[in-house]
Amino acid sequence: MEIEKTLFDAHRARFSAIDRLLPEAAPAPVAGERVDAATAAGVQVTGVVQRQLHGPDDVPLLWSAADARQLFPFIGDTGTEGMDVLLRAWRTWLDAESPGEDSSCVVNWPSRDAEAIRAFLDHGLVPMSALAVRTGGAHDDAAENDVTVRRARAEDFEEVLAMAVSTHDYIGQVATRRRSNAAELLAPALEQALDKEDPLLWLAERDGMTAAFAHAAWITSSPGSAEAELLPLGRWGYVNNVVTVPGLRGSGLGRTLMAVVHKEFSADGASGTYLYYNPTNPLSSVFWHRQGYRPLWTSWEVHPASALR
Ligand SMILES: CC(C)(COP(=O)(O)OP(=O)(O)OC[C@H]1O[C@@H](n2cnc3c(N)ncnc32)[C@H](O)[C@@H]1OP(=O)(O)O)[C@@H](O)C(=O)NCCC(=O)NCCS
């Protein structure tokens, strides 16, 4: 979709001023529907809305509504007012639709744009998840405790699946919706990962029992790729799923496990590591910040979509 050049240039300049870690702002998506608005001074702003529908067996249901509408805003340097009028226009646009219960409105936006946050909150959006990159490493040391960390193997499948489901169940309380078929949705990717020679799956054991689990992957952000719209170019360690058994949380297991994961990624030449976490998760939001991660993009969402104000 064509965005007016002066608006797009202002958009690009704004992104690079907000956060030095953001890659150059991506052009407007090719497909989607256009929403237009103007500020009181007559400055035009615009957005593209894309709709994603997921069936009951689709993996994105682990973090997304079944019927998700995402707005890609282009507000140049109009700040709170520009985002506010655009969200207002989107609200009016939604009046003609009848989204069901399992639906959402989503805007993924640079975390540090404080002016936009005012508008997101005023329209009923909440910070549902954040993409965070590791810029510090104060706690790279393992905690002092009797823990063994090892790579998971094919025979650990049931254990690994149970741990991955328990992360999903916990997040179901504090952020995105819990899915009753989470095990079926998670199993294929875990099976595939365990099939590899050196699976990026780790188990921390205490007294021979599983105490914590981590699942990671390599992700390359190359010019023109979808990843390059979010992350600086490079070969990144992606931390996908981390959990400690409930009764053992807060005793240094997460720290010990992540010390191994970070060390292995850095030894293998990672440009850096990143992950998604939920700012409303009372445990992980503290844990990941202490581990040196900070938000780059925040996904502002309202569920169901009809609750957009
Ligand atoms: C996030 C999580 C994996 C962290 O693992 P953990 O084993 O509890 O982590 P640690 O004990 O190493 O570190 C927790 C920190 O909180 C502190 N803490 C103190 N009491 C705590 C408690 N009762 N519960 C949790 N953390 C506590 C620890 O001292 C530690 O701080 P430090 O880094 O300054 O030492 C764990 O809380 C968890 O499983 N949460 C539920 C699932 C989840 O949210 N996963 C992450 C998805 S992104």
XYZ file of C-alpha atoms and ligand atoms in Angstrom:
357
model
C 0.000 0.000 0.000
C 1.342 3.448 -0.912
C 1.930 5.872 1.964
C 2.466 9.553 1.138
C 6.233 10.218 0.999
C 6.404 13.088 3.516
C 4.350 11.072 6.046
C 6.542 7.990 5.571
C 9.764 10.037 5.874
C 8.480 11.557 9.129
C 7.518 8.048 10.342
C 11.025 6.757 9.598
C 12.689 9.735 11.289
C 10.475 9.315 14.358
C 11.337 5.611 14.725
C 15.072 6.230 14.523
C 14.815 9.054 17.088
C 12.808 6.911 19.555
C 15.228 4.030 19.990
C 18.699 3.448 18.527
C 18.154 -0.336 18.524
C 15.144 -0.212 16.177
C 15.851 -1.274 12.611
C 14.894 1.191 9.858
C 11.071 1.453 9.825
C 9.433 -0.991 7.400
C 7.259 0.197 4.504
C 3.479 -0.217 4.758
C 2.181 -3.767 4.316
C 1.124 -4.544 0.737
C -2.254 -6.052 1.669
C -4.888 -4.699 4.042
C -7.528 -2.026 4.427
C -6.733 1.628 4.839
C -7.910 3.789 7.785
C -7.404 7.567 7.442
C -7.680 10.446 9.904
C -6.431 14.013 10.383
C -5.266 16.055 13.371
C -7.025 19.313 14.374
C -4.329 21.189 12.404
C -5.196 19.149 9.299
C -2.170 16.810 9.240
C -3.146 13.530 7.567
C -2.309 10.248 9.329
C -3.073 6.778 8.095
C -2.997 3.097 8.979
C -3.320 -0.298 7.319
C -5.469 -2.978 8.982
C -4.700 -6.650 8.410
C -6.930 -9.464 9.629
C -5.580 -12.898 10.608
C -7.990 -15.802 11.165
C -6.705 -18.886 13.014
C -8.424 -22.276 13.114
C -8.585 -24.386 16.331
C -5.428 -26.359 15.366
C -3.292 -23.355 14.415
C -0.175 -22.779 16.566
C -0.608 -18.943 16.747
C -3.607 -19.590 19.021
C -0.997 -20.079 21.763
C -0.463 -16.299 21.827
C -3.121 -14.782 19.566
C -6.898 -14.425 19.399
C -8.566 -16.598 16.743
C -9.642 -13.453 14.879
C -6.910 -10.814 15.183
C -6.966 -7.399 13.508
C -3.633 -5.603 13.439
C -3.261 -1.909 12.703
C 0.008 -0.645 11.170
C -0.016 3.105 11.968
C 1.776 5.851 10.027
C 1.466 8.981 12.125
C 4.729 10.745 11.312
C 5.612 13.202 14.071
C 2.031 13.887 15.230
C 2.549 12.039 18.554
C -0.325 11.433 20.961
C -2.863 13.364 18.891
C -2.064 11.548 15.641
C -2.291 8.123 17.275
C -5.487 9.176 19.080
C -7.332 10.306 15.938
C -6.177 7.205 14.048
C -7.422 4.860 16.808
C -10.684 6.790 16.886
C -11.080 6.261 13.136
C -10.307 2.544 13.611
C -13.001 2.357 16.309
C -15.556 3.858 13.883
C -14.396 1.467 11.142
C -14.980 -1.479 13.529
C -18.598 -0.401 14.090
C -19.416 -1.962 10.707
C -17.985 -5.351 11.803
C -19.149 -7.865 14.393
C -16.074 -9.545 15.877
C -16.774 -12.532 18.165
C -15.530 -13.229 21.703
C -12.168 -14.738 20.609
C -10.967 -11.643 18.757
C -8.500 -8.809 19.265
C -7.250 -5.457 18.047
C -3.436 -5.293 17.976
C -0.865 -2.544 17.433
C 2.823 -3.515 17.633
C 4.750 -0.330 18.364
C 8.216 0.796 19.576
C 8.163 0.321 23.360
C 9.822 3.683 24.055
C 7.259 5.864 22.281
C 5.773 7.408 25.420
C 3.513 9.772 23.431
C 1.797 6.854 21.716
C 1.286 5.023 25.020
C -1.066 7.793 26.213
C -3.277 7.163 23.163
C -3.126 3.344 23.472
C -4.268 3.463 27.105
C -7.026 5.971 26.343
C -8.420 3.576 23.719
C -8.467 0.542 26.054
C -5.350 -1.224 24.729
C -3.074 -3.042 27.205
C 0.623 -4.012 26.868
C 0.044 -7.722 26.199
C 3.509 -8.783 25.106
C 6.896 -7.283 24.393
C 9.849 -8.253 22.245
C 12.898 -7.684 24.443
C 16.588 -7.744 23.549
C 19.457 -8.385 25.929
C 21.572 -5.282 26.357
C 23.048 -6.015 29.786
C 24.256 -9.122 31.554
C 24.609 -8.287 35.218
C 23.422 -11.728 36.340
C 25.322 -13.915 33.914
C 26.670 -15.948 36.803
C 24.972 -19.149 37.897
C 23.443 -19.137 41.366
C 25.084 -21.300 44.029
C 22.972 -24.417 44.165
C 23.014 -28.119 43.532
C 21.740 -28.071 39.946
C 22.736 -29.917 36.786
C 21.845 -28.356 33.445
C 21.819 -30.643 30.382
C 20.429 -30.690 26.848
C 17.118 -32.550 26.564
C 16.989 -35.754 24.493
C 14.247 -37.492 22.520
C 13.319 -39.670 25.531
C 12.581 -36.483 27.552
C 9.684 -35.608 25.239
C 6.862 -36.076 27.790
C 8.746 -34.082 30.437
C 9.595 -31.285 28.006
C 5.992 -31.096 26.778
C 4.630 -30.920 30.341
C 7.042 -28.083 31.170
C 6.150 -26.141 28.002
C 2.437 -26.541 28.768
C 2.993 -25.298 32.319
C 4.488 -22.038 30.974
C 1.416 -21.637 28.779
C -0.903 -22.344 31.721
C 0.828 -19.732 33.878
C 0.689 -17.120 31.110
C -3.017 -17.950 30.733
C -3.562 -16.332 34.116
C -1.561 -13.176 33.539
C -1.751 -12.388 29.805
C -2.959 -14.227 26.700
C -5.810 -16.731 26.829
C -5.227 -20.320 27.982
C -5.967 -22.915 25.287
C -7.227 -26.345 26.372
C -5.412 -27.985 23.413
C -2.062 -26.323 24.264
C -0.291 -29.718 24.456
C -1.389 -30.624 20.903
C -0.349 -27.183 19.634
C 3.071 -27.277 21.336
C 4.009 -30.931 20.650
C 5.050 -30.808 16.944
C 7.647 -28.027 17.376
C 9.115 -29.718 20.466
C 9.271 -33.079 18.683
C 11.016 -31.425 15.750
C 13.472 -29.631 18.023
C 14.294 -32.873 19.890
C 14.967 -34.592 16.573
C 17.962 -32.340 15.886
C 21.480 -33.343 16.810
C 22.010 -30.707 19.508
C 18.458 -29.715 20.460
C 18.208 -26.200 21.870
C 16.235 -27.563 24.812
C 17.694 -27.607 28.284
C 16.560 -29.263 31.507
C 17.810 -28.182 34.929
C 17.705 -31.032 37.426
C 17.921 -31.016 41.187
C 18.162 -34.340 43.041
C 17.556 -36.109 39.724
C 14.188 -34.382 39.242
C 13.317 -31.835 36.543
C 13.327 -28.384 38.145
C 13.399 -25.970 35.185
C 13.240 -25.985 31.393
C 14.285 -23.733 28.505
C 13.574 -23.942 24.781
C 15.446 -21.701 22.340
C 16.186 -21.388 18.627
C 18.438 -19.605 16.155
C 16.706 -16.838 14.174
C 18.403 -14.925 11.362
C 17.425 -11.344 10.660
C 18.574 -10.881 7.048
C 17.863 -7.941 4.716
C 14.243 -8.068 3.501
C 13.157 -10.806 5.949
C 10.161 -10.441 8.288
C 12.574 -10.569 11.253
C 14.485 -7.551 9.902
C 11.376 -5.408 10.407
C 11.737 -5.978 14.172
C 15.390 -6.760 14.903
C 18.782 -5.430 13.833
C 20.418 -7.667 11.212
C 22.279 -10.667 12.566
C 22.060 -14.227 13.791
C 20.070 -14.137 17.006
C 19.512 -16.528 19.871
C 15.760 -16.626 20.467
C 14.596 -17.729 23.908
C 11.196 -19.270 23.383
C 9.911 -20.921 26.560
C 11.387 -20.906 30.070
C 9.782 -22.225 33.226
C 10.705 -23.354 36.740
C 8.567 -25.900 38.628
C 6.158 -23.795 40.787
C 7.432 -24.843 44.249
C 11.070 -24.155 43.256
C 10.714 -20.639 41.824
C 12.832 -17.872 43.326
C 15.704 -20.172 44.314
C 18.074 -19.318 41.456
C 17.144 -22.096 39.010
C 16.061 -19.704 36.244
C 19.282 -17.778 36.637
C 21.434 -20.924 36.568
C 19.636 -22.244 33.487
C 19.863 -18.956 31.581
C 23.572 -18.618 32.414
C 24.108 -21.848 30.428
C 21.812 -20.786 27.557
C 23.423 -17.329 27.216
C 26.934 -18.787 27.397
C 26.175 -21.336 24.661
C 24.621 -18.725 22.373
C 27.536 -16.375 22.831
C 30.090 -19.181 22.277
C 28.297 -19.994 18.999
C 28.622 -16.393 17.817
C 25.123 -14.997 18.423
C 24.676 -11.296 17.555
C 22.542 -11.159 20.677
C 19.546 -12.832 22.280
C 15.899 -11.802 22.334
C 12.579 -13.098 23.564
C 8.910 -12.263 23.990
C 7.527 -11.774 27.485
C 4.304 -10.399 28.909
C 4.717 -7.077 30.765
C 1.735 -8.108 32.943
C 3.494 -11.349 34.033
C 4.565 -10.555 37.631
C 7.411 -13.111 37.567
C 8.892 -12.935 34.077
C 8.697 -9.124 33.773
C 11.031 -8.846 36.780
C 13.142 -11.870 35.907
C 13.938 -10.858 32.307
C 14.807 -7.284 33.210
C 17.229 -8.593 35.833
C 18.660 -10.887 33.181
C 19.565 -7.817 31.132
C 16.642 -7.715 28.669
C 14.756 -4.551 27.799
C 11.677 -4.041 25.614
C 12.079 -2.943 21.985
C 8.525 -3.511 20.674
C 5.314 -3.722 22.674
C 2.185 -5.397 21.384
C -0.755 -3.267 22.555
C -3.955 -5.307 22.450
C -7.608 -5.341 23.383
C -9.618 -8.577 23.637
C -12.309 -8.877 22.307
C -11.875 -6.503 19.367
C -15.239 -4.855 20.092
C -13.804 -3.506 23.402
C -11.606 -0.986 21.527
C -12.703 2.402 22.788
C 10.296 -16.583 35.180
C 10.826 -17.851 35.861
C 11.183 -18.873 34.789
C 12.086 -17.471 36.647
O 12.658 -18.647 37.194
P 13.131 -18.767 38.716
O 13.756 -20.104 38.856
O 12.044 -18.389 39.638
O 14.257 -17.626 38.695
P 15.365 -17.271 39.778
O 15.053 -17.895 41.083
O 16.695 -17.546 39.172
O 15.222 -15.713 39.819
C 14.063 -15.088 40.229
C 14.386 -13.739 40.829
O 13.363 -13.309 41.691
C 13.761 -13.403 43.050
N 12.743 -14.033 43.873
C 12.711 -14.001 45.197
N 11.663 -14.653 45.675
C 10.985 -15.127 44.628
C 9.811 -15.915 44.511
N 9.113 -16.341 45.578
N 9.385 -16.255 43.275
C 10.068 -15.842 42.179
N 11.189 -15.100 42.270
C 11.655 -14.732 43.466
C 15.024 -14.226 42.988
O 15.839 -13.920 44.067
C 15.603 -13.825 41.671
O 16.168 -12.551 41.706
P 17.709 -12.338 41.295
O 17.807 -12.548 39.821
O 18.017 -10.938 41.658
O 18.482 -13.353 42.048
C 9.798 -18.446 36.870
O 9.360 -17.433 37.741
C 8.589 -19.094 36.215
O 8.599 -20.291 35.921
N 7.486 -18.323 36.009
C 6.251 -18.865 35.412
C 6.388 -19.141 33.927
C 6.892 -17.922 33.189
O 6.460 -16.814 33.451
N 7.845 -18.159 32.254
C 8.461 -17.089 31.492
C 7.689 -16.834 30.275
S 8.389 -15.481 29.335
